[in-house]
mmCIF file of C-alpha atoms in Angstrom:
data_model
loop_
_atom_site.group_PDB
_atom_site.id
_atom_site.type_symbol
_atom_site.label_atom_id
_atom_site.label_comp_id
_atom_site.label_asym_id
_atom_site.label_seq_id
_atom_site.Cartn_x
_atom_site.Cartn_y
_atom_site.Cartn_z
ATOM 1 C CA MET A 25 -122.922 64.869 -89.482
ATOM 2 C CA ASP A 26 -122.676 63.971 -93.176
ATOM 3 C CA LYS A 27 -125.384 65.050 -95.731
ATOM 4 C CA SER A 28 -127.381 62.002 -95.768
ATOM 5 C CA GLN A 29 -127.549 62.248 -91.733
ATOM 6 C CA GLN A 30 -128.614 65.943 -92.050
ATOM 7 C CA LYS A 31 -131.350 65.238 -94.348
ATOM 8 C CA LYS A 32 -132.497 62.366 -92.164
ATOM 9 C CA ALA A 33 -132.533 64.882 -89.242
ATOM 10 C CA LEU A 34 -134.312 67.410 -91.378
ATOM 11 C CA ARG A 35 -136.981 65.030 -92.417
ATOM 12 C CA ALA A 36 -137.750 63.908 -88.956
ATOM 13 C CA GLN A 37 -137.884 67.491 -87.709
ATOM 14 C CA LEU A 38 -140.378 68.532 -90.617
ATOM 15 C CA VAL A 39 -142.613 65.390 -89.948
ATOM 16 C CA GLN A 40 -142.724 66.329 -86.264
ATOM 17 C CA ARG A 41 -143.491 69.711 -86.966
ATOM 18 C CA ARG A 42 -146.313 68.793 -89.152
ATOM 19 C CA LEU A 43 -147.954 66.376 -86.817
ATOM 20 C CA ALA A 44 -147.726 69.108 -84.181
ATOM 21 C CA MET A 45 -149.547 71.916 -86.330
ATOM 22 C CA PRO A 46 -152.313 73.049 -84.278
ATOM 23 C CA ASP A 47 -154.196 74.234 -87.543
ATOM 24 C CA ARG A 48 -153.473 71.449 -89.782
ATOM 25 C CA LEU A 49 -157.078 70.475 -90.564
ATOM 26 C CA ARG A 50 -157.941 74.281 -91.350
ATOM 27 C CA ARG A 51 -154.839 74.339 -93.426
ATOM 28 C CA GLY A 52 -155.854 71.048 -95.159
ATOM 29 C CA GLU A 53 -159.319 72.550 -96.080
ATOM 30 C CA MET A 54 -157.406 75.577 -97.497
ATOM 31 C CA LEU A 55 -155.263 73.401 -99.645
ATOM 32 C CA GLN A 56 -158.350 71.337 -100.771
ATOM 33 C CA ARG A 57 -159.779 74.496 -102.270
ATOM 34 C CA VAL A 58 -156.558 75.387 -103.774
ATOM 35 C CA MET A 59 -156.182 71.993 -105.485
ATOM 36 C CA ARG A 60 -159.742 72.142 -106.634
ATOM 37 C CA ILE A 61 -159.374 75.621 -108.106
ATOM 38 C CA TRP A 62 -156.229 74.305 -109.754
ATOM 39 C CA LEU A 63 -157.674 71.581 -111.425
ATOM 40 C CA VAL A 64 -160.548 73.346 -113.044
ATOM 41 C CA ASN A 65 -158.848 74.074 -116.242
ATOM 42 C CA ARG A 66 -156.945 71.001 -116.560
ATOM 43 C CA SER A 67 -157.898 68.288 -119.215
ATOM 44 C CA ASP A 68 -156.419 65.237 -117.460
ATOM 45 C CA THR A 69 -158.520 62.307 -116.984
ATOM 46 C CA VAL A 70 -156.168 60.178 -115.068
ATOM 47 C CA ILE A 71 -154.498 61.422 -112.064
ATOM 48 C CA GLY A 72 -152.184 59.660 -109.753
ATOM 49 C CA ALA A 73 -152.057 60.651 -106.011
ATOM 50 C CA TYR A 74 -151.146 59.087 -102.597
ATOM 51 C CA TRP A 75 -152.590 57.731 -99.496
ATOM 52 C CA PRO A 76 -151.772 60.434 -96.727
ATOM 53 C CA ILE A 77 -149.272 59.332 -94.021
ATOM 54 C CA LYS A 78 -147.515 61.019 -91.056
ATOM 55 C CA GLY A 79 -149.693 64.072 -91.109
ATOM 56 C CA GLU A 80 -149.646 64.724 -94.869
ATOM 57 C CA PHE A 81 -152.154 66.653 -96.638
ATOM 58 C CA ASP A 82 -154.862 64.452 -97.935
ATOM 59 C CA PRO A 83 -155.529 64.983 -101.749
ATOM 60 C CA LEU A 84 -158.411 62.267 -102.058
ATOM 61 C CA PRO A 85 -161.391 64.310 -101.017
ATOM 62 C CA ALA A 86 -160.646 67.006 -103.767
ATOM 63 C CA LEU A 87 -159.792 64.396 -106.356
ATOM 64 C CA HIS A 88 -162.899 62.558 -105.425
ATOM 65 C CA ARG A 89 -164.897 65.925 -106.050
ATOM 66 C CA TRP A 90 -163.019 66.432 -109.427
ATOM 67 C CA LYS A 91 -164.005 62.905 -110.388
ATOM 68 C CA GLU A 92 -167.759 63.567 -109.456
ATOM 69 C CA ASP A 93 -167.609 66.857 -111.304
ATOM 70 C CA GLY A 94 -166.762 65.114 -114.441
ATOM 71 C CA GLU A 95 -169.392 62.802 -114.215
ATOM 72 C CA LEU A 96 -171.909 65.715 -113.545
ATOM 73 C CA LEU A 97 -170.486 67.453 -116.741
ATOM 74 C CA ASP A 98 -171.449 64.058 -118.604
ATOM 75 C CA GLU A 99 -167.700 64.053 -119.974
ATOM 76 C CA PRO A 100 -167.334 61.379 -122.706
ATOM 77 C CA GLN A 101 -164.198 60.008 -120.870
ATOM 78 C CA LEU A 102 -164.365 58.896 -117.235
ATOM 79 C CA ARG A 103 -162.156 60.372 -114.838
ATOM 80 C CA ARG A 104 -159.705 58.043 -112.833
ATOM 81 C CA ILE A 105 -157.696 58.256 -109.509
ATOM 82 C CA GLY A 106 -154.787 56.028 -109.224
ATOM 83 C CA LEU A 107 -152.706 55.195 -105.922
ATOM 84 C CA PRO A 108 -149.120 53.969 -105.777
ATOM 85 C CA VAL A 109 -148.281 50.437 -105.313
ATOM 86 C CA VAL A 110 -144.660 49.567 -105.050
ATOM 87 C CA ASP A 111 -142.944 47.385 -107.491
ATOM 88 C CA LYS A 112 -140.435 45.777 -105.111
ATOM 89 C CA VAL A 113 -138.244 44.236 -107.689
ATOM 90 C CA ARG A 114 -137.607 47.740 -109.579
ATOM 91 C CA GLY A 115 -138.056 49.963 -106.640
ATOM 92 C CA THR A 116 -140.564 51.930 -108.726
ATOM 93 C CA LEU A 117 -144.431 52.687 -108.351
ATOM 94 C CA LYS A 118 -147.368 51.603 -110.461
ATOM 95 C CA PHE A 119 -150.620 53.481 -110.056
ATOM 96 C CA HIS A 120 -153.725 51.264 -109.403
ATOM 97 C CA ALA A 121 -157.297 52.577 -109.782
ATOM 98 C CA TRP A 122 -158.921 53.826 -106.503
ATOM 99 C CA PHE A 123 -162.348 55.014 -105.736
ATOM 100 C CA PRO A 124 -164.193 55.405 -102.124
ATOM 101 C CA GLY A 125 -164.936 52.285 -100.916
ATOM 102 C CA CYS A 126 -162.303 50.333 -103.089
ATOM 103 C CA PRO A 127 -160.937 47.044 -101.243
ATOM 104 C CA MET A 128 -157.724 48.034 -99.705
ATOM 105 C CA GLU A 129 -154.794 46.236 -98.284
ATOM 106 C CA GLU A 130 -151.480 47.537 -96.502
ATOM 107 C CA ASP A 131 -148.364 47.253 -98.518
ATOM 108 C CA ALA A 132 -145.056 46.218 -97.080
ATOM 109 C CA PHE A 133 -144.447 49.703 -95.444
ATOM 110 C CA GLY A 134 -148.126 49.547 -93.787
ATOM 111 C CA ILE A 135 -149.533 52.136 -96.358
ATOM 112 C CA PRO A 136 -153.038 51.191 -97.803
ATOM 113 C CA LYS A 137 -153.081 50.433 -101.413
ATOM 114 C CA PRO A 138 -155.792 49.351 -103.798
ATOM 115 C CA LYS A 139 -156.430 45.641 -103.761
ATOM 116 C CA GLU A 140 -156.375 43.908 -107.249
ATOM 117 C CA THR A 141 -157.523 46.819 -109.231
ATOM 118 C CA GLU A 142 -156.331 47.680 -112.728
ATOM 119 C CA VAL A 143 -152.910 49.534 -113.351
ATOM 120 C CA ILE A 144 -153.703 52.934 -114.926
ATOM 121 C CA VAL A 145 -151.146 55.511 -116.202
ATOM 122 C CA PRO A 146 -151.466 59.055 -114.780
ATOM 123 C CA THR A 147 -151.010 62.183 -117.076
ATOM 124 C CA LEU A 148 -150.929 64.237 -113.727
ATOM 125 C CA LEU A 149 -149.409 63.046 -110.619
ATOM 126 C CA PHE A 150 -149.766 64.742 -107.190
ATOM 127 C CA VAL A 151 -146.827 64.005 -105.039
ATOM 128 C CA PRO A 152 -146.466 64.744 -101.258
ATOM 129 C CA CYS A 153 -143.638 66.821 -100.005
ATOM 130 C CA VAL A 154 -141.965 66.375 -96.745
ATOM 131 C CA GLY A 155 -140.099 69.809 -97.592
ATOM 132 C CA TYR A 156 -140.031 71.805 -100.886
ATOM 133 C CA GLY A 157 -137.973 74.756 -102.284
ATOM 134 C CA PHE A 158 -137.068 76.917 -105.406
ATOM 135 C CA GLY A 159 -136.946 75.233 -108.612
ATOM 136 C CA GLY A 160 -139.556 72.675 -108.093
ATOM 137 C CA TYR A 161 -137.287 70.516 -105.852
ATOM 138 C CA ARG A 162 -138.968 68.619 -102.998
ATOM 139 C CA LEU A 163 -137.562 66.788 -100.095
ATOM 140 C CA GLY A 164 -139.307 63.304 -99.824
ATOM 141 C CA TYR A 165 -138.823 60.460 -97.242
ATOM 142 C CA GLY A 166 -135.459 59.262 -99.040
ATOM 143 C CA GLY A 167 -136.600 55.973 -100.778
ATOM 144 C CA GLY A 168 -136.307 57.370 -104.160
ATOM 145 C CA PHE A 169 -139.607 55.874 -105.309
ATOM 146 C CA TYR A 170 -140.791 58.942 -107.272
ATOM 147 C CA ASP A 171 -137.657 59.688 -108.845
ATOM 148 C CA ARG A 172 -137.227 56.215 -110.156
ATOM 149 C CA THR A 173 -140.795 56.126 -111.260
ATOM 150 C CA LEU A 174 -140.628 59.591 -113.022
ATOM 151 C CA SER A 175 -137.395 58.679 -115.066
ATOM 152 C CA GLU A 176 -139.009 55.492 -116.332
ATOM 153 C CA LEU A 177 -142.564 56.762 -117.248
ATOM 154 C CA ASP A 178 -143.187 57.801 -120.692
ATOM 155 C CA PRO A 179 -144.769 59.984 -121.426
ATOM 156 C CA LYS A 180 -143.824 61.717 -117.965
ATOM 157 C CA PRO A 181 -146.768 62.941 -116.261
ATOM 158 C CA TYR A 182 -147.246 66.569 -115.235
ATOM 159 C CA THR A 183 -146.086 66.415 -111.553
ATOM 160 C CA VAL A 184 -147.315 68.537 -108.792
ATOM 161 C CA GLY A 185 -145.975 68.790 -105.103
ATOM 162 C CA LEU A 186 -148.552 69.227 -102.400
ATOM 163 C CA GLY A 187 -147.435 70.556 -98.847
ATOM 164 C CA PHE A 188 -148.096 73.153 -96.283
ATOM 165 C CA THR A 189 -146.894 76.656 -96.077
ATOM 166 C CA GLN A 190 -144.505 75.650 -93.132
ATOM 167 C CA ASP A 191 -142.785 73.061 -95.432
ATOM 168 C CA PHE A 192 -140.918 75.705 -97.295
ATOM 169 C CA LEU A 193 -137.160 75.303 -97.351
ATOM 170 C CA MET A 194 -134.871 78.091 -98.594
ATOM 171 C CA ASP A 195 -132.097 75.915 -99.350
ATOM 172 C CA VAL A 196 -133.117 72.551 -100.891
ATOM 173 C CA GLU A 197 -130.122 71.083 -102.484
ATOM 174 C CA PRO A 198 -131.083 68.782 -105.325
ATOM 175 C CA GLN A 199 -128.995 65.432 -105.883
ATOM 176 C CA PRO A 200 -128.152 64.483 -109.562
ATOM 177 C CA HIS A 201 -130.922 61.980 -109.424
ATOM 178 C CA ASP A 202 -133.633 64.391 -108.274
ATOM 179 C CA VAL A 203 -136.332 65.388 -110.737
ATOM 180 C CA PRO A 204 -137.868 68.523 -110.345
ATOM 181 C CA LEU A 205 -141.620 69.006 -110.112
ATOM 182 C CA ASP A 206 -143.495 70.966 -112.775
ATOM 183 C CA ALA A 207 -145.458 72.776 -110.105
ATOM 184 C CA ILE A 208 -146.185 73.048 -106.255
ATOM 185 C CA LEU A 209 -149.203 73.871 -104.445
ATOM 186 C CA ASN A 210 -149.546 74.786 -100.777
ATOM 187 C CA ASP A 211 -152.471 76.011 -98.462
ATOM 188 C CA GLN A 212 -151.743 79.593 -99.761
ATOM 189 C CA GLY A 213 -151.894 78.903 -103.524
ATOM 190 C CA VAL A 214 -149.292 78.256 -106.128
ATOM 191 C CA VAL A 215 -145.728 78.442 -104.921
ATOM 192 C CA TRP A 216 -144.058 76.981 -107.986
ATOM 193 C CA PRO A 217 -143.551 78.070 -110.743
ATOM 194 C CA ILE A 218 -143.256 81.540 -109.585
ATOM 195 C CA ARG A 219 -145.239 83.833 -112.298
#
């Protein structure tokens, strides 16, 4: 088996293991708390995230609470959340404004995306991890959308991977095009950078 086939098999194995987690909901609640605490001292007002698929952690409840907290604090700048929409021509992502009850439609991959909301530019971006390891490297689904997007965004947003404890990989081999994350959070806390 070559390296690309090995990665494909590893991705499938990690997704199946995640879907079979007997305590996934409890671990998701733990990661919601970690995320909310981590966000307390951040000054960002525009955050990009993702719609969870294949048993991924759902960041949207914590982000909605973050948005509501900003409204309660009567902040001068409205906090905004964006979800990715694939630019098929460039193979990159644009982030469209999302809010609970926002009109949604499925993209070409069957993933819900905001329908006809404005494009926003996040200063902080939460990224799903199929797996993750030392150095801030993540194993995604292999499409390269996040790496291409991050290489083009200017200014580059602060990137944070989200995953479960069991998704940690001891030997993530980054490719030359892989862009390391600035931080990684799991249900136990901050796992990258190591302090």
